[in-house]
Coordinates of C-alpha atoms and ligand atoms in Angstrom, one line a residue:
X796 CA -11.4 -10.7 7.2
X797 CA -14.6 -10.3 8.9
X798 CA -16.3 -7.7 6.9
X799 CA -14.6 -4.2 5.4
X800 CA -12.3 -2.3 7.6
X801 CA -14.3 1.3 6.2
X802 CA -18.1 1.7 5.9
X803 CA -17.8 4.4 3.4
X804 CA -14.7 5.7 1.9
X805 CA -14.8 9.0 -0.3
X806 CA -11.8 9.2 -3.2
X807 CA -11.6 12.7 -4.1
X808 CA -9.6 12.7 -7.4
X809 CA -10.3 9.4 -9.6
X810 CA -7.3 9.5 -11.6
X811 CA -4.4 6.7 -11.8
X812 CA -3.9 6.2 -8.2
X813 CA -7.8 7.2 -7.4
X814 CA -9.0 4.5 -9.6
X815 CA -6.3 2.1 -8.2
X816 CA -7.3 2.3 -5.0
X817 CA -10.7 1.8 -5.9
X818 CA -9.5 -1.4 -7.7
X819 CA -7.0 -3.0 -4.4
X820 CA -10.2 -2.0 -1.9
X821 CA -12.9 -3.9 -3.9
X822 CA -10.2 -6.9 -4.9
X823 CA -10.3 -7.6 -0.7
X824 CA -13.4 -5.7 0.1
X825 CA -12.2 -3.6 2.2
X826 CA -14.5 -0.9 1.8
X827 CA -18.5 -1.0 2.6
X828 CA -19.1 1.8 -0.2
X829 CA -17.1 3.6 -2.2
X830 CA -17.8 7.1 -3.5
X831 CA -15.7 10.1 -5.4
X832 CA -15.9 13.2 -6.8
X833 CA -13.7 14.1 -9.7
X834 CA -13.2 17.5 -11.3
X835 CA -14.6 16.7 -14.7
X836 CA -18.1 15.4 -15.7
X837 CA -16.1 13.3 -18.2
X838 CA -13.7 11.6 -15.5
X839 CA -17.3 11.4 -13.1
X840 CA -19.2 9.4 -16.1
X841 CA -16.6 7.0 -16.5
X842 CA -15.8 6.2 -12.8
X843 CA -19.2 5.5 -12.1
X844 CA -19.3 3.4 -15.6
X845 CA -16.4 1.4 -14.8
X846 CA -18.1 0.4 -10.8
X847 CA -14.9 2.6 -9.4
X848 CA -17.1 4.1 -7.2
X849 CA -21.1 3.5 -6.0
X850 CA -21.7 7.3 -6.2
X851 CA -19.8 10.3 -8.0
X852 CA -20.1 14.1 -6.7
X853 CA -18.9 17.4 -8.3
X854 CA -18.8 19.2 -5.1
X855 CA -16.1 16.9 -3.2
X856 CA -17.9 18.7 0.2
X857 CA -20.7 16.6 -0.6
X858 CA -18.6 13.4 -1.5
X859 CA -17.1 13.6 2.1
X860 CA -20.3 13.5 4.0
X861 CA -20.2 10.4 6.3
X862 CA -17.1 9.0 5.4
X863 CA -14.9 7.0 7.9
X864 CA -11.9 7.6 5.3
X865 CA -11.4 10.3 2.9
X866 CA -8.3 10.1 0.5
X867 CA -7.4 13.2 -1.6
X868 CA -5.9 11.6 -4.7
X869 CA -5.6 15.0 -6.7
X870 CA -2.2 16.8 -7.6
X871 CA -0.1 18.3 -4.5
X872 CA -1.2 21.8 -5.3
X873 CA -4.9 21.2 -5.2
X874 CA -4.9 19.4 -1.9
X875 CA -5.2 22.6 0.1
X876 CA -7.9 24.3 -1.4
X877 CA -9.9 20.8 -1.5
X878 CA -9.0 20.6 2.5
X879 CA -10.8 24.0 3.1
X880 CA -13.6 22.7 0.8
X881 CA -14.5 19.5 2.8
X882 CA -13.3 20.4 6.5
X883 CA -16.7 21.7 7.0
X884 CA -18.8 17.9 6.5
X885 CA -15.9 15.7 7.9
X886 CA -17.0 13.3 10.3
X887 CA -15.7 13.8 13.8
X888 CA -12.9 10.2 14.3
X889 CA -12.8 10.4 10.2
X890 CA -9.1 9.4 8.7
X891 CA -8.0 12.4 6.4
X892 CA -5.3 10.9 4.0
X893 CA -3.5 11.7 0.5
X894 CA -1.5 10.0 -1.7
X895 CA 0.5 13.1 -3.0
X896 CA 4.1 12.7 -4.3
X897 CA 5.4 15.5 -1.7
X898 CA 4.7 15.8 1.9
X899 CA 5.8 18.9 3.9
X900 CA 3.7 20.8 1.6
X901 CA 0.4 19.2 1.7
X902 CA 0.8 19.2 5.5
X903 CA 1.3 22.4 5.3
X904 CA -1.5 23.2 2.8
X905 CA -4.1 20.7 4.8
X906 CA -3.4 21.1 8.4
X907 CA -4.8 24.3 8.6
X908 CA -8.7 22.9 7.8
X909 CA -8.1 19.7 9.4
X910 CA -11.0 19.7 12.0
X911 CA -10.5 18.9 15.8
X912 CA -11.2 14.8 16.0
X913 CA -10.5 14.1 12.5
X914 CA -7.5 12.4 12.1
X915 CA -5.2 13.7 9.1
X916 CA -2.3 11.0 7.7
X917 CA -0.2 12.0 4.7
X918 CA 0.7 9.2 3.3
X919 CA 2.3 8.5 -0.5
X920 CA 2.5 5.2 -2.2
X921 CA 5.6 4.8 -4.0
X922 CA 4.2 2.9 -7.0
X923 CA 3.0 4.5 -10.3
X924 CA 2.8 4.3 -14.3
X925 CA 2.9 7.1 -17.0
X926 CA -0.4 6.4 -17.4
X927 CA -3.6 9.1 -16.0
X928 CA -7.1 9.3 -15.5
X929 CA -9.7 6.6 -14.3
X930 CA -9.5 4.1 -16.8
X931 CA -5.1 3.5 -16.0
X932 CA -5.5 2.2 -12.9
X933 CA -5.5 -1.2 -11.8
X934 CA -5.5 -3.5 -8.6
X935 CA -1.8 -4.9 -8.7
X936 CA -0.4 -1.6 -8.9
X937 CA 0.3 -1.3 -4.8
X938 CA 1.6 -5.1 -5.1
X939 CA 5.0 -5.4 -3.1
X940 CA 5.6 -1.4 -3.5
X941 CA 6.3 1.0 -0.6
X942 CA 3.7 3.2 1.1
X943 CA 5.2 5.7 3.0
X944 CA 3.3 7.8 5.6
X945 CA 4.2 10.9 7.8
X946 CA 2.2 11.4 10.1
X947 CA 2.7 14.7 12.3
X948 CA 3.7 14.3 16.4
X949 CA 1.1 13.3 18.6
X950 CA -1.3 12.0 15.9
X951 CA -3.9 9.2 17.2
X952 CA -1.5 6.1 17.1
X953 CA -4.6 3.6 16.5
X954 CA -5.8 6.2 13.2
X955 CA -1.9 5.4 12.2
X956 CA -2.2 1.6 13.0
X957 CA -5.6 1.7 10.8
X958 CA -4.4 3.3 7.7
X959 CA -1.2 1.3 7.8
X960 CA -3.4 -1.8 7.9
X961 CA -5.0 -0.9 4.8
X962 CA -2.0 -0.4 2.7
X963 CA -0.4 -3.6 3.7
X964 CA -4.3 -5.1 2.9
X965 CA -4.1 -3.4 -0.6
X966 CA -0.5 -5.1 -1.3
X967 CA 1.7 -2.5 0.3
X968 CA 4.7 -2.5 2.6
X969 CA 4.1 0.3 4.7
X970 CA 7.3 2.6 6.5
X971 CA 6.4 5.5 8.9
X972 CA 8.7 8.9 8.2
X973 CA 8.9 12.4 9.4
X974 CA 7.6 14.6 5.7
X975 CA 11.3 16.1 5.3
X976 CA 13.4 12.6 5.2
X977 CA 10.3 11.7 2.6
X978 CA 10.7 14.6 0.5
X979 CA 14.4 14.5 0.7
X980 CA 14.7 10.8 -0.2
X981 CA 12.3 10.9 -3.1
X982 CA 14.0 14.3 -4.3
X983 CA 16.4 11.8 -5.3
X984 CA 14.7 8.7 -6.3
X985 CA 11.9 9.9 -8.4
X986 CA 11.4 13.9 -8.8
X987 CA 15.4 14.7 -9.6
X988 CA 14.5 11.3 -12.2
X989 CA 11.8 12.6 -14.0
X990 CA 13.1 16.1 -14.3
X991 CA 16.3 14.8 -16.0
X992 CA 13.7 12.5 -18.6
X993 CA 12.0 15.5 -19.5
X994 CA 15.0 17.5 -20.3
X995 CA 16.8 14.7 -22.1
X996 CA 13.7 14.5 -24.3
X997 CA 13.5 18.3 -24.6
X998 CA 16.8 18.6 -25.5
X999 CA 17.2 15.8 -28.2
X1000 CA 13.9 17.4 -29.8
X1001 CA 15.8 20.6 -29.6
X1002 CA 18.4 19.0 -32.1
X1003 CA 19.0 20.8 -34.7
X1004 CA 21.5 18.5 -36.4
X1005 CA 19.6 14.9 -35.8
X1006 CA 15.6 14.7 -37.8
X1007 CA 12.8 14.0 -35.2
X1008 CA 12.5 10.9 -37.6
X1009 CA 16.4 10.0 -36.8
X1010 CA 15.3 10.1 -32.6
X1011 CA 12.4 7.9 -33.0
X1012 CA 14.4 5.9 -34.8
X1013 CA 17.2 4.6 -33.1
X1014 CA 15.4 5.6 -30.2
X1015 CA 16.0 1.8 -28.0
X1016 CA 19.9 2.9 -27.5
X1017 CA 18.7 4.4 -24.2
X1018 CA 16.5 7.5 -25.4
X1019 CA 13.1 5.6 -25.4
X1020 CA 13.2 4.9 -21.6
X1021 CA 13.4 8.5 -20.7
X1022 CA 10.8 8.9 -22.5
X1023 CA 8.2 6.8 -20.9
X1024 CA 9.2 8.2 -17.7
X1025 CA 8.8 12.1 -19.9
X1026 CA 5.1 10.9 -20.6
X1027 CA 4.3 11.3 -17.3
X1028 CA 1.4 13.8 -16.5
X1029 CA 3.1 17.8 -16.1
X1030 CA 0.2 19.1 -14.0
X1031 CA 1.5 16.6 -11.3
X1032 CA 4.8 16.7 -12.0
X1033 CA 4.7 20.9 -12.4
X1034 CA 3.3 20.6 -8.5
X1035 CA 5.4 18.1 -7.2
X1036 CA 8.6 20.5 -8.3
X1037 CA 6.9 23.6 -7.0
X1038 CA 6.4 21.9 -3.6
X1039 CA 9.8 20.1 -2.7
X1040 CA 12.0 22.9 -4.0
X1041 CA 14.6 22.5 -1.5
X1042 CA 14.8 19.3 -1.4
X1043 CA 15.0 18.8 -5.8
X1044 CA 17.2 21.8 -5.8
X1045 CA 19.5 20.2 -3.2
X1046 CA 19.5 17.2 -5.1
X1047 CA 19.8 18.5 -8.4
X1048 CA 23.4 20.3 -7.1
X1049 CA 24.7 17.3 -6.3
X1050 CA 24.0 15.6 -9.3
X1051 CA 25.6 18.4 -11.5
X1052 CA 28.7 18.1 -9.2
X1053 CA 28.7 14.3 -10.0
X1054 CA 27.8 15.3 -13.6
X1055 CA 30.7 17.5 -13.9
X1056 CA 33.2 14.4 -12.9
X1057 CA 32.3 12.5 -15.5
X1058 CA 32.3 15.0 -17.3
X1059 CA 35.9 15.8 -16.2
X1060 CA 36.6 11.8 -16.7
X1061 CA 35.8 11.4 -20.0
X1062 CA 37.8 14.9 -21.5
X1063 CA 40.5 14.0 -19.4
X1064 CA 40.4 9.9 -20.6
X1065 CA 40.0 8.3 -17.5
X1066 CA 39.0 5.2 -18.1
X1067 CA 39.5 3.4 -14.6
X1068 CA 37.1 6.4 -12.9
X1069 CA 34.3 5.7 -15.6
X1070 CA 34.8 2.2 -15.4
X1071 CA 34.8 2.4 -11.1
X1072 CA 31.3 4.7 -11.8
X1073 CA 29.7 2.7 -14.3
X1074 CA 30.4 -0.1 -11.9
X1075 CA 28.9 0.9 -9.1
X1076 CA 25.5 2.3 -10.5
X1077 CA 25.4 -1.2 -11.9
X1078 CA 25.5 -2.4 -8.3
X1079 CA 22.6 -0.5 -7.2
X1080 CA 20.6 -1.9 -10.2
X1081 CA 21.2 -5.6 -8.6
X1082 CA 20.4 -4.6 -5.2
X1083 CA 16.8 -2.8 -6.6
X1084 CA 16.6 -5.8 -8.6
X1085 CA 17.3 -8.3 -5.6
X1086 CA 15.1 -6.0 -3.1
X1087 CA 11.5 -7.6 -5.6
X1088 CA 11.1 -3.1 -6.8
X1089 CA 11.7 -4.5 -10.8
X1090 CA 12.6 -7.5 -12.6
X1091 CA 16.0 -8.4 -14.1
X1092 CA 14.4 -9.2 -17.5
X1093 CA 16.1 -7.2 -20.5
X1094 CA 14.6 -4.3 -21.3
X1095 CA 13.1 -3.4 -18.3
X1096 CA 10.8 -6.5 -18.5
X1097 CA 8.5 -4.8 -20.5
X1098 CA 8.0 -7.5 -23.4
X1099 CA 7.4 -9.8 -20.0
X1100 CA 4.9 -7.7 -18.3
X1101 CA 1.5 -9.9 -17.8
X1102 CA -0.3 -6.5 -16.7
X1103 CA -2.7 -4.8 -19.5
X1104 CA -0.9 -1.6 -18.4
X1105 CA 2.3 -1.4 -20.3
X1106 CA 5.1 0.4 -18.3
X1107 CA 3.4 -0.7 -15.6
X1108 CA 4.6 -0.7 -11.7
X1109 CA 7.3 1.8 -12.2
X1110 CA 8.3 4.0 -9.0
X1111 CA 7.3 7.3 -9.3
Ligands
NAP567 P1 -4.4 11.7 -12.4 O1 -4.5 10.3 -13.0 O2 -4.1 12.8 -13.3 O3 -5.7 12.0 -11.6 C1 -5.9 13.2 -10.9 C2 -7.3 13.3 -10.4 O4 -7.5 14.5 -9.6 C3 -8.4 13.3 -11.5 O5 -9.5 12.6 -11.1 C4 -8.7 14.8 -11.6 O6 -10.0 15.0 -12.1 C5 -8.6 15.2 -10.2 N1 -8.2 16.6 -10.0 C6 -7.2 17.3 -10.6 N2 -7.1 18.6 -10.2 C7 -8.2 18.7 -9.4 C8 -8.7 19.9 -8.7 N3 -8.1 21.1 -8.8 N4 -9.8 19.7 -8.0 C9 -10.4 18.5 -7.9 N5 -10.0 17.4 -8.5 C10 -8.9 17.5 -9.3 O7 -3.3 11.7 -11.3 P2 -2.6 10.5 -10.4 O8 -1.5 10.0 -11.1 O9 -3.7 9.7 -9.9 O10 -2.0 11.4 -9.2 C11 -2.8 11.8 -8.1 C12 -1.9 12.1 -6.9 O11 -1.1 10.9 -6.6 C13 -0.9 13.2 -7.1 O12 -0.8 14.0 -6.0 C14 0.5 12.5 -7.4 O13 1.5 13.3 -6.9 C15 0.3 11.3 -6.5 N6 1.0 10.1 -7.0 C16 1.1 9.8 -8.4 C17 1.8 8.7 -8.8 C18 1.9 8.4 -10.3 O14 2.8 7.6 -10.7 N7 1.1 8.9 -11.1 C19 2.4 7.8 -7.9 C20 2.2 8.1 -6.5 C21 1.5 9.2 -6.1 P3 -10.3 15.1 -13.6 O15 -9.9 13.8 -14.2 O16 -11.8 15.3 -13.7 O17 -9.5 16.2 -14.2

């Protein structure tokens, strides 16, 4: 490539995916300068330490001014109020973008401050770890993953074109949706996932008959890989579940009706239906496996895993 496809590119929220970013822009220059602004001085002093950005900003406003492409890496539910913050010193033929987990509600929350000739694109990269702040992300993370983005009707197709380009630059596979199939399909795929890691874990800590010692344990007979996805950060994951309640709740009946069969199976002795079940979710596991989204090595490749970042390259 000639020379970077942005001239300046302002990352407001320097967290996992912020710091990433930062990471897969620089690895193919694809940025002329990078700046951010993060909420805390702490997360500010170690971005600019670690090069993730050329200047850091505590009022994001400021951290917009100028930029070609601005990309709100914060947690759905702050996305809104930081819209209404920086709509004021967006550029006029800017890029707007987000990387939040949920998409009907940031467009919600965002259109509202988007100015006239910016150019807002919700977009969500469906690659993650359990890992937050500025010092867990890395430049591999958007390698061979999926970036979705859902862009609203009538939004500038060569905006669309541009922002795709950079995805597939920082490693990404890139598929265009409307926000509800998005929101619906990950209700499924990740949020319903994380919210039944969280309860497992609660609930085995709720135990009264097993020791906490007795769950550490013998934790590698299934337990411990619930857990990695339960270490997860909760402000995100509190706002992705207030803002894709539909969809999650949707999802979540389903999976108690399903529940409720095997459930119904095992009381009732039916082998041949668990068997037929436990067969077919095994299926699926080939497929992902075959598809390049995780590696067939035993124990979810994590003894394999080249990458400093353990857990690394999970969906979430
Ligand atoms: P993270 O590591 O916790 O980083 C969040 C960043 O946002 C931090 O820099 C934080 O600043 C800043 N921030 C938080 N609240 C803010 C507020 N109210 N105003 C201004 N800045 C604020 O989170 P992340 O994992 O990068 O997630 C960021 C977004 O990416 C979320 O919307 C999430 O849904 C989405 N996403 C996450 C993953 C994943 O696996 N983690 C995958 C795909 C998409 P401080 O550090 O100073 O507090």
């Amino acid at each position: 490539m000639s020379g970077p496809m942005f001239q300046r590119v302002a990352l407001i929220g320097i967290g996992l995916i912020g710091s990433s970013i930062s990471h897969a822009m620089r690895r193919r220059n694809l940025a002329g300068t990078i700046v951010g602004s993060a909420k805390t001085e702490k997360t500010r002093e170690i971005a600019l330490r670690l090069g993730l950005v050329a200047e850091v900003f505590e009022d994001p406003a400021d951290a917009v001014k100028g930029a070609d492409l601005v990309i709100l890496c914060v947690p759905v539910g702050a996305c809104g109020e930081i819209a209404r913050r920086i709509a004021p010193n967006l550029a006029p033929g800017c890029i707007l973008t987000d990387v939040g987990s949920v998409k009907a509600a940031v467009i919600r929350d965002v259109s509202p401050h988007v100015p006239p000739g910016v150019h807002f694109i919700p977009g969500h990269p469906i690659a993650g770890t359990e890992h937050s702040g500025p010092e867990a992300g890395f430049a591999e993370l958007f390698d061979n993953r999926w970036c979705i983005l859902t862009p609203v009707n009538g939004t500038d197709k060569e905006a669309v074109a541009r922002l795709r380009r950079l995805w597939e630059e920082m490693g990404s596979n890139v598929e265009i949706m409307t926000a509800e199939h998005h929101d619906l399909v990950l209700a499924i795929t990740s949020h319903v996932p994380h919210l039944i890691a969280y309860n497992i874990v609660n609930t085995a800590a709720h135990l009264e008959r097993v020791t906490d010692s007795e769950v550490i344990k013998f934790s590698a007979g299934g337990f411990r890989d619930f857990t990695r996805i339960a270490a997860s950060d909760p402000t995100m994951w509190r706002d992705v579940f207030l803002n894709n309640k539909e969809a999650v709740l949707e999802m979540l009946g389903r999976f108690t009706e399903d529940l409720t069969a095997l459930q119904r199976a095992i009381r009732y002795g039916e082998g041949d239906t668990l068997f037929r079940l436990f067969s077919d979710a095994r299926a699926i596991r080939r497929s992902i496996i075959e598809a390049g989204q995780d590696t067939p090595a035993p124990d979810f490749g994590r003894h394999q895993v080249k990458s400093a970042k353990p857990g690394g390259s999970s969906e979430k």
